[in-house]
XYZ file of C-alpha atoms in Angstrom:
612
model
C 195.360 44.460 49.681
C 192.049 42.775 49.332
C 190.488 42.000 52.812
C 191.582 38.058 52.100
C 194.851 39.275 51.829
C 194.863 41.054 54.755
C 193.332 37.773 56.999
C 195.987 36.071 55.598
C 198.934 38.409 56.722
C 197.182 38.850 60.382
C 196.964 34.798 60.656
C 200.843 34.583 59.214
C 201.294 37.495 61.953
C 199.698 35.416 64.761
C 201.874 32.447 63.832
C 205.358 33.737 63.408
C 207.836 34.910 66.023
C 208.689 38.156 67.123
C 211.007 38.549 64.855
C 207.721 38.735 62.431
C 206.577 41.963 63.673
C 210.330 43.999 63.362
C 209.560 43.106 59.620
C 206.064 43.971 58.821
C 204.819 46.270 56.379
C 204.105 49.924 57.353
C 201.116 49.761 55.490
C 200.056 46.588 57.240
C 200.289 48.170 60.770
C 198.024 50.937 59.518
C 195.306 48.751 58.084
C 196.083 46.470 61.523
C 195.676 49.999 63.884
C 192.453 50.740 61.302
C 190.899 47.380 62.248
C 191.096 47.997 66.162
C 189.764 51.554 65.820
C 186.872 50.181 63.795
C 186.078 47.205 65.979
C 186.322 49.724 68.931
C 183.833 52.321 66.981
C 181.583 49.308 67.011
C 181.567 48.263 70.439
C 181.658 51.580 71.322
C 178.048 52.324 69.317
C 176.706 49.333 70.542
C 177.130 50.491 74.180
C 175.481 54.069 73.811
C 172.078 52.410 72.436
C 169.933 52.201 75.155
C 168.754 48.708 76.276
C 165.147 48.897 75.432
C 162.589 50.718 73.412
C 158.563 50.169 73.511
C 156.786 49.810 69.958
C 152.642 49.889 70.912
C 150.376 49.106 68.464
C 147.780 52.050 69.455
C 148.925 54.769 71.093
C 148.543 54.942 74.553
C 146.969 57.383 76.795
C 149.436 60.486 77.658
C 149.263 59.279 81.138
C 150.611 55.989 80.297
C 153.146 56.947 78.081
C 154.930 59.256 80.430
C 154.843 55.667 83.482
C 156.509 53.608 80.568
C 159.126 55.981 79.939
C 159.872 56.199 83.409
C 160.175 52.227 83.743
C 163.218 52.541 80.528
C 164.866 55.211 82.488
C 164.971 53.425 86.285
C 166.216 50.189 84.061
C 168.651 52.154 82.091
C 170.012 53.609 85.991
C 170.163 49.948 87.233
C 171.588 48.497 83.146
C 174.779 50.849 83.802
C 175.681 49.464 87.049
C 174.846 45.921 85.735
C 175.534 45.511 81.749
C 176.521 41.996 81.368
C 173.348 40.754 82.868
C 170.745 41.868 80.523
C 168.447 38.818 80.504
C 167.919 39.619 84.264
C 167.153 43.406 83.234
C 165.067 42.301 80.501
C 163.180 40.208 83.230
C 162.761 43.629 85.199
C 161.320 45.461 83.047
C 158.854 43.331 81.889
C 157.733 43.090 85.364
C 157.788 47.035 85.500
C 156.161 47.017 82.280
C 153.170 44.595 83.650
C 153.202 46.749 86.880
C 152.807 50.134 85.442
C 149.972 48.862 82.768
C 147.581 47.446 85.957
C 147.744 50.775 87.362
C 146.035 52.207 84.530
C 144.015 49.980 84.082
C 145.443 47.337 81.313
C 145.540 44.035 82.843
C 145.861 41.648 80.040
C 148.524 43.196 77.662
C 150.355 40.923 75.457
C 153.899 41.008 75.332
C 157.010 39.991 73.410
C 160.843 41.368 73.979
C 162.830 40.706 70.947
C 166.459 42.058 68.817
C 166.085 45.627 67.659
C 167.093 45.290 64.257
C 166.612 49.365 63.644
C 169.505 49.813 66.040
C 167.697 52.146 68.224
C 167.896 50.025 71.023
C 169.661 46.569 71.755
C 165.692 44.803 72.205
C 162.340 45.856 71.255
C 159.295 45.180 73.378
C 156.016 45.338 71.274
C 153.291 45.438 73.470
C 149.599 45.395 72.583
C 147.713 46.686 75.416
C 144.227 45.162 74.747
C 140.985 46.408 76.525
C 141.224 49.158 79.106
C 139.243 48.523 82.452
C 136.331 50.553 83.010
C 134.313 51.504 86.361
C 130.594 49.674 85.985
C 129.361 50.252 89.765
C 130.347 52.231 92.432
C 128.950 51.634 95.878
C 129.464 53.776 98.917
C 128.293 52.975 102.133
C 127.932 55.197 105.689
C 127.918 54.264 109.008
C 128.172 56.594 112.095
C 126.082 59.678 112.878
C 126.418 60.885 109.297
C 124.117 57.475 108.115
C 121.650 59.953 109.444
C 122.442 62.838 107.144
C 120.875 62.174 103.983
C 121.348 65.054 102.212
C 125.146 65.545 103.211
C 125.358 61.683 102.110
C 124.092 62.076 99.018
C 126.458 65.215 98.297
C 129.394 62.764 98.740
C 128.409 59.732 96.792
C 127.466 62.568 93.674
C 130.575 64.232 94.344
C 132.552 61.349 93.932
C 136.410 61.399 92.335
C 135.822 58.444 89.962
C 132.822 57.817 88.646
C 131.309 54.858 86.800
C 132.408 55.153 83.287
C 136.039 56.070 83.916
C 138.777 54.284 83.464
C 140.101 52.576 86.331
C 143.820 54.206 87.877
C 145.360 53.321 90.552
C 146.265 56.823 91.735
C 142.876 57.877 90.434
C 141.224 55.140 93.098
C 143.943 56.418 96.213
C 142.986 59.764 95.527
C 139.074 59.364 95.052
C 138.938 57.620 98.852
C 141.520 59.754 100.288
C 139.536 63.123 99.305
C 136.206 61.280 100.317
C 137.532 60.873 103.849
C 138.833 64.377 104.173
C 135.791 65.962 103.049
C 133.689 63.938 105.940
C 136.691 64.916 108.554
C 136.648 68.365 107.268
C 133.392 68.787 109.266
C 132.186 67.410 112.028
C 133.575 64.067 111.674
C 137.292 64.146 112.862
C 137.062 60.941 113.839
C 136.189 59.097 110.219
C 137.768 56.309 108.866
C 137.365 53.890 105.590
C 136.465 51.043 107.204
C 136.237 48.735 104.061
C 137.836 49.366 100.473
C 137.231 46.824 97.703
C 138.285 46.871 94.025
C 136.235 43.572 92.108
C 138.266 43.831 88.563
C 137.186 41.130 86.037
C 140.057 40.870 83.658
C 138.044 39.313 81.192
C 135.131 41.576 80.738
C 137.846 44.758 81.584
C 135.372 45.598 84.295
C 135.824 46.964 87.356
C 133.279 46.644 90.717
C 134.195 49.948 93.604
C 132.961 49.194 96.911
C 133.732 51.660 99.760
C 132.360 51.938 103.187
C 133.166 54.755 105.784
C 132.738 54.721 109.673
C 132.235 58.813 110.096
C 132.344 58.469 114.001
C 130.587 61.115 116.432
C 130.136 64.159 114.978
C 132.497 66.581 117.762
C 132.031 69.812 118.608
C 135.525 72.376 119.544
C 136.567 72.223 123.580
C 138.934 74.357 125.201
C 142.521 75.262 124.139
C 146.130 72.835 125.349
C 148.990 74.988 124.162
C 152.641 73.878 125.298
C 155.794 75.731 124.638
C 155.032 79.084 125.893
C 157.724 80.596 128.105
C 157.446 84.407 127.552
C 153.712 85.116 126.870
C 150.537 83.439 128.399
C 147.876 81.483 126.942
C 145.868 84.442 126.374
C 147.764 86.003 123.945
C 147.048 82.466 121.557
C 143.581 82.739 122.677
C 143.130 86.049 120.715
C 143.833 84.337 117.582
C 141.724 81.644 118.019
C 138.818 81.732 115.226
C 136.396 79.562 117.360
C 134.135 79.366 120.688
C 133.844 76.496 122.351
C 130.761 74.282 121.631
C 130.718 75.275 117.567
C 130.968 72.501 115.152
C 134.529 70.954 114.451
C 136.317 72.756 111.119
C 139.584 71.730 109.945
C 139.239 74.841 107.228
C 139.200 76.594 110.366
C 141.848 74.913 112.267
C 144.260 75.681 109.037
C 142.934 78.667 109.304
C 144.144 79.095 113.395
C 147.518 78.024 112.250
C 148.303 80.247 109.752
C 147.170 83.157 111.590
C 149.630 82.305 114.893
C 152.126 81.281 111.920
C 152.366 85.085 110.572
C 152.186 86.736 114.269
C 155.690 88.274 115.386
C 155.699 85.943 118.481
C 156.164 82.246 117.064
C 158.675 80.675 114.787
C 157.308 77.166 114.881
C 153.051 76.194 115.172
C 151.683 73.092 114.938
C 147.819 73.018 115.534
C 145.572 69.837 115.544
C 143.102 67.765 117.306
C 143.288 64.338 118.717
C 139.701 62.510 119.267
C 141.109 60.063 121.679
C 141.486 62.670 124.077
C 138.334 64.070 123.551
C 135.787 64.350 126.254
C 132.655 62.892 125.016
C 131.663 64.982 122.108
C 134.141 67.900 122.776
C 137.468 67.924 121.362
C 140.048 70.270 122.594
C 142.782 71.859 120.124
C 145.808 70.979 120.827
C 148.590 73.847 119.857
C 152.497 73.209 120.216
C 154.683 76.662 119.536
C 158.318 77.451 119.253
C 158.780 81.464 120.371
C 160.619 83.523 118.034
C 163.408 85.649 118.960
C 161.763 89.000 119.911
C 164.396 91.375 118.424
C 165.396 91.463 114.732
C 167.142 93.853 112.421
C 166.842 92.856 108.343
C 167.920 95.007 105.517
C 166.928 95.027 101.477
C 168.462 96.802 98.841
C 166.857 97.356 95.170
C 166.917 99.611 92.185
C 164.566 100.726 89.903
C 164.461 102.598 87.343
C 162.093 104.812 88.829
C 163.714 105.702 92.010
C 167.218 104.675 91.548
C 168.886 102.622 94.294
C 166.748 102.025 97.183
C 167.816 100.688 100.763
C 166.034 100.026 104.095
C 167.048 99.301 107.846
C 164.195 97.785 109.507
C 163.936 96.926 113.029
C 161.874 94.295 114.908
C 160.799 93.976 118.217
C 157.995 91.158 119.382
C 157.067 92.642 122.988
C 156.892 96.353 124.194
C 157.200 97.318 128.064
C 156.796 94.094 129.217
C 153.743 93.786 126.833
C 153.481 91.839 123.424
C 153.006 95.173 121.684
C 155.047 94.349 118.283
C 157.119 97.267 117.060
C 157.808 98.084 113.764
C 159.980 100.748 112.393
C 162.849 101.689 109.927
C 164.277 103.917 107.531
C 163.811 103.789 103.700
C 166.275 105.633 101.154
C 165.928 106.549 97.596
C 166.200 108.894 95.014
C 163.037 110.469 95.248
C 161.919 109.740 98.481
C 163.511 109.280 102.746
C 161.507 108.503 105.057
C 161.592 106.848 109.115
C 158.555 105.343 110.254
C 157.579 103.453 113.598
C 154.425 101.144 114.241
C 152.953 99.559 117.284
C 150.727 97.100 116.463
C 148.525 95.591 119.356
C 147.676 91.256 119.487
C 144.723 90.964 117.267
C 141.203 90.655 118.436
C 139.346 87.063 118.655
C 137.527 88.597 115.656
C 141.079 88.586 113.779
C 140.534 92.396 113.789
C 143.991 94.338 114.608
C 144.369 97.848 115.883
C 147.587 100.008 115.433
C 149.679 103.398 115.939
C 151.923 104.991 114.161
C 154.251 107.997 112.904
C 156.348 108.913 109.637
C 158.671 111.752 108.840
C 159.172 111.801 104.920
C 161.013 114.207 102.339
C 160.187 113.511 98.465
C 161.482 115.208 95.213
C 159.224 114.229 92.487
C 159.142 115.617 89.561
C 159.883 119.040 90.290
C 157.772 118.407 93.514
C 158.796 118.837 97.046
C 157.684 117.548 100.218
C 158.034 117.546 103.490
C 155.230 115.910 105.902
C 155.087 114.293 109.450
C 151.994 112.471 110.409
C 151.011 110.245 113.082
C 147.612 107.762 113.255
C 145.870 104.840 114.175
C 144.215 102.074 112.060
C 142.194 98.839 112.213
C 142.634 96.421 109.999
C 140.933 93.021 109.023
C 142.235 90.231 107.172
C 139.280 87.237 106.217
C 140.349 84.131 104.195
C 138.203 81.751 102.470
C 139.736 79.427 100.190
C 141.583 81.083 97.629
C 139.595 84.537 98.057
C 140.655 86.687 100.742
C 139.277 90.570 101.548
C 141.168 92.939 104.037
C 139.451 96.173 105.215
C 141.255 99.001 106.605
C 140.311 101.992 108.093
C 142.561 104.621 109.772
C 142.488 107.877 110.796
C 145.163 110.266 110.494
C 147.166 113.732 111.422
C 149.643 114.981 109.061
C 151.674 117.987 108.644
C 153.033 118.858 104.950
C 155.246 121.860 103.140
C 155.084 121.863 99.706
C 157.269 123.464 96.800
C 156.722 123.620 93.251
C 159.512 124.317 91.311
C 158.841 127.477 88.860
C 155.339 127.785 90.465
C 155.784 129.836 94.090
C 152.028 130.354 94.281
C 151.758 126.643 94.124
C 153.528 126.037 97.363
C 151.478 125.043 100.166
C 151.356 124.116 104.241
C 148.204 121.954 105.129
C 147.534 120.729 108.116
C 144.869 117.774 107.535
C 142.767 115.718 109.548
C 141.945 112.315 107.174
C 139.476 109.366 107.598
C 140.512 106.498 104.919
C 138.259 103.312 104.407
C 139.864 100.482 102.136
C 138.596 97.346 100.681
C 140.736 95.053 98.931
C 139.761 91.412 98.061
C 141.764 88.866 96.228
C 141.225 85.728 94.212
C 144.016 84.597 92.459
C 145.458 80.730 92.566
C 149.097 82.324 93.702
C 149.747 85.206 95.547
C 153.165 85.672 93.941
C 152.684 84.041 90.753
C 148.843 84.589 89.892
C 147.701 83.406 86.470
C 143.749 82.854 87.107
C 142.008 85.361 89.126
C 141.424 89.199 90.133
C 142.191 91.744 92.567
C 139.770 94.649 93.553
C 141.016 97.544 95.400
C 138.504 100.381 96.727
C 139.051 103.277 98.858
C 137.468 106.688 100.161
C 138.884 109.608 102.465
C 137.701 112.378 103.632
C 139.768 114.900 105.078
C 139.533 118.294 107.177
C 142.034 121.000 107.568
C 143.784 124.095 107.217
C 146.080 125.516 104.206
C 148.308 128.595 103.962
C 146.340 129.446 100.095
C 143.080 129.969 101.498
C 140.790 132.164 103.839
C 138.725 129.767 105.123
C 139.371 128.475 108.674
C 138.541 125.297 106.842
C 139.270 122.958 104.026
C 137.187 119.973 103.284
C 137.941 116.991 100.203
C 136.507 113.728 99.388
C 138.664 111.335 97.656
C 137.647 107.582 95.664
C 140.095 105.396 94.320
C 139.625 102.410 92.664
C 142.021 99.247 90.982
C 141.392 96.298 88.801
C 143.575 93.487 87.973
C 142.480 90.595 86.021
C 144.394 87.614 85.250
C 143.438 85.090 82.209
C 145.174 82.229 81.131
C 144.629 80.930 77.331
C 146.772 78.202 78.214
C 149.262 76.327 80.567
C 152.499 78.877 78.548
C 149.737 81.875 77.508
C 148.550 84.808 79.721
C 146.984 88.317 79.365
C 146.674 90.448 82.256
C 144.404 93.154 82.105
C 144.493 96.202 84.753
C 142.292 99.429 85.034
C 142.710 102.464 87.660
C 140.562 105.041 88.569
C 140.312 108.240 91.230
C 138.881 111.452 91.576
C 139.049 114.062 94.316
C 136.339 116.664 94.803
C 137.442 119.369 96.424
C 137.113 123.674 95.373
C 141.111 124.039 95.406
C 143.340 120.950 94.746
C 145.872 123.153 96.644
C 144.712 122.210 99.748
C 144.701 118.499 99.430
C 148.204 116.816 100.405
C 150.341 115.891 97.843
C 149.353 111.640 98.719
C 145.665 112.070 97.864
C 145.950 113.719 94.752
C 147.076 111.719 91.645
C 150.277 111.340 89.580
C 151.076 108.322 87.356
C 153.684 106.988 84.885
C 156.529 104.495 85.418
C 156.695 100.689 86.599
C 153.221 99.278 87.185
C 151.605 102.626 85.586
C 152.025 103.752 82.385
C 155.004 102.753 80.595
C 157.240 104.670 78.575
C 156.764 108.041 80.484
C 159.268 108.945 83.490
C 157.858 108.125 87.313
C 154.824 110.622 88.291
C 155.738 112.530 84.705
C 151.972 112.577 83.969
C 149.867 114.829 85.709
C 148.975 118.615 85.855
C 151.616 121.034 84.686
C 152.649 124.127 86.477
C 155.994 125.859 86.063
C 158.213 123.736 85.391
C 156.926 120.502 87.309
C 154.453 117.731 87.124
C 151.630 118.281 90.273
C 149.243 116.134 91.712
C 145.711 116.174 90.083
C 142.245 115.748 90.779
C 141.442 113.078 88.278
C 143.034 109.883 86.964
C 142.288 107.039 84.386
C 144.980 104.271 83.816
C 144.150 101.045 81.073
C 146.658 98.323 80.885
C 146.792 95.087 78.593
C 149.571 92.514 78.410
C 150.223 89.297 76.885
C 152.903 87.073 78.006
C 154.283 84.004 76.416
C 155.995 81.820 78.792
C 158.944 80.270 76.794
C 161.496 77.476 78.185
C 161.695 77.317 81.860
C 160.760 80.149 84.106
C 161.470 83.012 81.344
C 158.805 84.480 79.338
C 158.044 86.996 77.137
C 155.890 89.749 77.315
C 153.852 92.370 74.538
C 152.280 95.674 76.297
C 150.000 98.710 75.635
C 149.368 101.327 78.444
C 147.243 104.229 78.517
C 146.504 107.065 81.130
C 146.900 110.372 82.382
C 146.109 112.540 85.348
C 144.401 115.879 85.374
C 142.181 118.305 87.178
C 139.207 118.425 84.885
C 138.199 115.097 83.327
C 137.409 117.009 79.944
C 140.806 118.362 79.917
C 141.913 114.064 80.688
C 143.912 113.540 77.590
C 145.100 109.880 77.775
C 148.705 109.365 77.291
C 149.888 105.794 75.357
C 152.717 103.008 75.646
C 153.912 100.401 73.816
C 156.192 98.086 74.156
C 158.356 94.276 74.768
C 159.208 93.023 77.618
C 161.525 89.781 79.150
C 159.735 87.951 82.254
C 161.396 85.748 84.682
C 159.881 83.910 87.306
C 161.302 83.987 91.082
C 159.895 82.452 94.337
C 159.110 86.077 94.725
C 157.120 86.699 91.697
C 157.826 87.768 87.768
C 160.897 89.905 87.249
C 160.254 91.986 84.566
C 162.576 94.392 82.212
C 160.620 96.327 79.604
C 161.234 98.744 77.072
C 157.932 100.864 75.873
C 157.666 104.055 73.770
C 155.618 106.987 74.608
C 153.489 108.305 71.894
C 153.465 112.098 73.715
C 157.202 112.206 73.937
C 158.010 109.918 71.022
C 161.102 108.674 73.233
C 162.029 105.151 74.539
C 162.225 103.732 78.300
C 163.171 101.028 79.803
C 161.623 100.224 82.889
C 162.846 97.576 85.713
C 162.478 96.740 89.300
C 164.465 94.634 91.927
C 164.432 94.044 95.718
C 166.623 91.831 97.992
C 166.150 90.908 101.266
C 168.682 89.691 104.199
C-alpha cells in the first residue's frame, strides 16, 4: 500500500460507521498501530532534547563556561515542571544568560535565540560576547588610626586581590574587599569597616574605575576575659589556655588560635570565642568566651586489622576531672597479635604558655618476631604544641622508669632484664595543607635519649646509651590528580652492648609504613632463630599515586632499608610494588601488594581502624 493509499483508507476509516472497523484489513491495523508508535517515537524524541544549547563564537573563559552551563541546568529544573510555556523560559534564560555574562565582566553581548535545526536542542542561542571589561584604576583610601601607618597602608593597597589589568568579576571584586577588611581587622583594627565601595564600569570603552575606602577605627588592645557557661570548673581553668596578656595588641590569628585550643581540651563540647568593640572600654576590648561542658566520663572502643598485627581492639576510658580536680584521665587496654598492653595517663590543664605536663604507667607483653617482652614503666612528660598557619612544631620531653624481660627465641644468651632510667627530647614540626589528606608539604621528626641502668649480661653496676632518630616525609604534587611522596628514616644507638638497651630504642623495620614486601619487624639483626633489635637503621621510600575517578587512586612503590648493628654490615633490603588508594575523612586507605627482592616472595600489606 503506497502511503496515498493508506491516507485514503484512514480518511474512509474516519468516515464510516463502526461497522467499518469489524471489517478492516489485518494488515491495515498493523500499518494503523505502526503509525501511532512512530508518531509517539517522535514526540517522545522531541521531549528528551533539552530546551537550549549555547553556540559562542570564541570560546569563553573556563570560568564562564562552567556559569552558563549552570544557567541551562536551573532552566532545564524549572522547563520540566513548566513545558508548555517555553517562550516564558526562553525569556529566563536570556535574562540568566545577561546576568551571568556582567559578572564576568561582558556587558554588551549580543544575542539571538533561534530553532535548533541540528536537533540537539529545541532553540539555539548564539551569543557573541564582545569586549571583556578590564580594571584601569584602582583607588584605595584609609581613614582611622591606620591613615597614620604608612608602611602597613602601602602593604595593603600592593597586596591587593584585583589589580589593574584584570578582568573585572564579580566574585573576584566581593572577595578582593572582603579579604582587604579582614586583613586590617586581623590586627589591631577590630573595629574596621568599608565605608564606601564604588565600581565606575564604562560599557563602551569595557573599562572599569575601583574605588574603595575603609574606616579602620581605633586600633584596640586585649582586656580581661567574660566567659559564661561554666558550671563545674572556674574561670581559671579557661584562663590557662588563654594565649594573651592583657594590654597586647588585638589578634584574631590568636583568638582562632584560643578557640581551638579550649576546642580540643577534655572539658568543653561547645566554644565560641570573639570580641565585641561596642563593649569595649576605651581602647581595651575584652574576649568574650561562651562554653558548653562536656560530659566528664566517656568509654569509646575501635577495632582494626592489619596485616601486620592481625585484629586489633581497644577499650579506652575517659574521665575530664580527677579528685575534685580537672586532672583528665586517660587509660585503656589495647589487644593484638603481637602486642597487649594497659596504660593510664593523668594529664594536668595546660600552662598559659600552652605547655602541658603529664604522668603515666604501661604494662605491655609483645611477641615479635621471635622476640619477647615483658616491660612496666611509669613517667612524666611535657609537651608543647605551637601553631602558625599551616606549620605547626610540638616538642616533647619525658623522662622515664621502665622495667623489661626479654627472650630470644633460639638465642638464651640473648635474653635480658634491664632496668633503665631514660631522658627523651622530640621535635616534630609539620607543614602540610591537610593533616589527613596532605598533598603539599613535609613533616620532620627528631629525637634523642639517653638512658642509664642496669642489665642482667653485664658486670658493670652501670649501663649507659645514646640514641638519635630521625624521619622525613615530603609531599609533591605534579598536579591537581598526580602525587609522589617521598620518605627517609634514620637512627643509630651508641652504646658497647646493644644487650642492654630495651627492646623500644633499638631498631626493627619492615611492614606497613616501612619497608614493604618483608613481614612486620622481619628486618633487623639475626640471632637464633629471631629477628632482634639493632643499633643502626636506614629506610628510603618513593611513591607515585595517580588519583583516578572520585576518591580512589592508584599507587606505584619502591622501598628500601634494613636494620643492623654495624652500618658496614647495613645491607639495604628492596620492595616493589602496586597499590589501590582510597580517600576517607580519615585519610588514604591503602591495600598494596610489593615483592621483596631478599625473599623473592609477595605481600600484601593493609591497614584499618574504626572508631565508636
Amino acid at each position: 500500500m503506497r502511503p496515498g493509499d493508506f491516507n485514503a483508507s484512514i480518511e474512509w476509516l474516519l468516515e464510516s460507521g463502526p461497522s467499518a472497523w469489524t471489517v478492516l484489513h489485518p494488515v491495515l491495523w498493523l500499518r494503523f498501530l505502526l503509525f501511532l508508535a512512530i508518531a509517539a517515537l517522535g514526540c517522545a524524541h522531541a521531549a528528551e532534547r533539552p530546551l537550549a544549547r549555547y553556540a559562542v563564537t570564541a570560546k569563553p573563559p573556563a570560568e564562564v563556561t562552567a556559569l552558563l552551563d549552570r544557567a541551562l541546568r536551573e532552566t532545564a529544573e524549572a522547563d520540566s515542571l513548566d513545558r508548555e510555556d517555553e517562550e516564558r523560559m526562553l525569556r529566563r534564560l536570556r535574562g540568566d544568560t545577561l546576568d551571568v555574562l556582567a559578572t564576568e565582566g561582558y556587558f554588551s553581548p549580543v544575542l539571538a535565540i533561534g530553532t535548533d535545526d541540528t536537533g540537539e536542542a529545541r532553540y539555539v542561542i548564539r551569543l557573541e560576547l564582545g569586549q571583556r571589561t578590564r580594571i584601569t584604576e584602582v583607588v584605595i583610601e584609609f581613614a582611622g588610626e591606620l591613615a597614620d601607618r604608612s608602611d602597613a597602608v602601602e602593604r595593603l593597597r600592593a597586596d591587593w586581590g584585583l589589580p589593574v589589568g584584570e578582568p573585572f568579576r564579580d566574585e573576584r571584586w566581593s572577595a578582593a574587599k572582603t579579604r582587604l577588611l579582614n586583613q586590617i581587622r586581623g590586627r589591631d583594627f577590630a573595629a574596621a569597616r568599608i565605608s564606601d565601595a564604588v565600581a565606575l564600569v564604562d560599557e563602551g570603552q569595557a573599562t572599569a574605575r575601583l574605588r574603595v575606602e575603609i574606616d579602620s577605627g581605633p586600633a584596640y588592645t586585649v582586656g580581661a576575659l567574660e566567659v559564661r557557661g561554666l558550671a563545674r570548673y572556674d574561670a581559671q581553668l579557661v584562663e590557662r589556655y588563654n594565649p594573651f596578656t592583657v594590654g597586647e595588641p588585638y589578634n584574631a590569628d590568636k583568638l582562632l588560635e584560643f578557640q581551638r585550643r579550649l576546642q580540643r581540651s577534655p572539658y568543653f563540647s561547645t566554644v565560641i570565642v570573639d570580641v565585641d568593640p561596642a563593649r569595649a572600654d576605651g581602647r581595651s576590648l575584652p574576649v568574650l568566651i561562651e562554653v558548653r561542658e562536656a560530659q566528664t566520663k566517656r568509654v569509646s572502643f575501635s577495632l582494626g586489622y592489619s596485616t601486620d598485627t592481625g585484629v586489633r581492639g581497644e577499650v579506652a576510658y575517659r574521665q575530664a576531672t580527677l579528685f575534685g580536680n580537672p586532672y583528665s584521665l586517660q587509660s585503656g587496654i589495647s589487644l593484638d597479635r603481637t602486642r597487649q598492653a594497659a596504660y593510664a595517663d593523668v594529664y594536668l590543664p595546660p600552662k598559659p604558655g600552652d605547655e602541658q605536663d603529664a604522668v603515666g604507667a604501661l604494662v605491655e607483653l609483645t611477641d615479635s618476631e621471635g622476640v619477647k617482652t615483658n616491660r612496666w614503666a611509669v613517667g612524666a612528660q611535657r609537651t608543647h604544641k605551637r601553631e602558625v598557619g599551616p606549620k605547626s612544631v610540638d616538642t616533647q620531653l619525658a623522662l622515664n622508669f621502665q622495667h623489661e624481660s626479654r627472650e630470644v627465641s633460639g638465642a638464651p644468651e640473648e635474653d635480658t632484664t634491664n632496668d633503665v632510667v631514660s631522658a627523651t627530647y622530640a621535635w616534630t614540626r609539620r607543614e602540610v595543607d591537610s593533616l589527613t589528606q596532605p598533598t603539599r608539604g613535609s613533616l620532620v621528626t627528631l629525637s634523642g635519649t639517653v638512658g642509664l641502668g642496669r642489665s642482667s649480661v653485664t658486670n658493670l653496676l652501670n649501663t649507659v646509651f645514646l640514641r638519635g632518630y630521625g624521619r622525613y616525609v615530603y609531599y609533591l604534587p605534579l598536579s591537581p590528580r598526580d602525587q609522589v611522596i617521598l620518605r627517609t628514616e634514620a637512627g643509630y644507638v651508641a652504646v658497647d652492648d646493644p644487650r642492654v638497651v630495651p627492646n623500644e630504642f633499638l631498631f626493627r623495620t619492615g611492614g606497613v609504613g616501612t619497608v614493604r614486601g618483608y613481614a612486620f619487624q622481619s628486618l633487623g639483626r639475626k640471632v637464633g632463630t629471631a629477628t632482634t633489635g639493632s643499633t643502626s637503621l636506614a629506610v628510603l621510600s618513593a611513591e607515585y599515586i595517580r588519583w583516578l575517578r572520585g576518591d580512589w587512586g592508584a599507587a606505584i612503590f619502591v622501598d628500601a632499608g634494613n636494620a643492623a648493628d654495624d652500618l658496614r654490615d647495613l645491607r639495604l633490603a628492596r620492595g616493589y610494588g602496586l597499590g589501590v588508594r582510597y580517600r576517607t575523612l580519615a585519610g588514604p586507605i591503602a591495600i598494596d601488594v610489593a615483592w621483596a627482592d631478599q625473599t623473592h616472595g609477595v605481600r600484601v600489606h593493609f591497614a584499618l581502624a574504626i572508631a565508636f
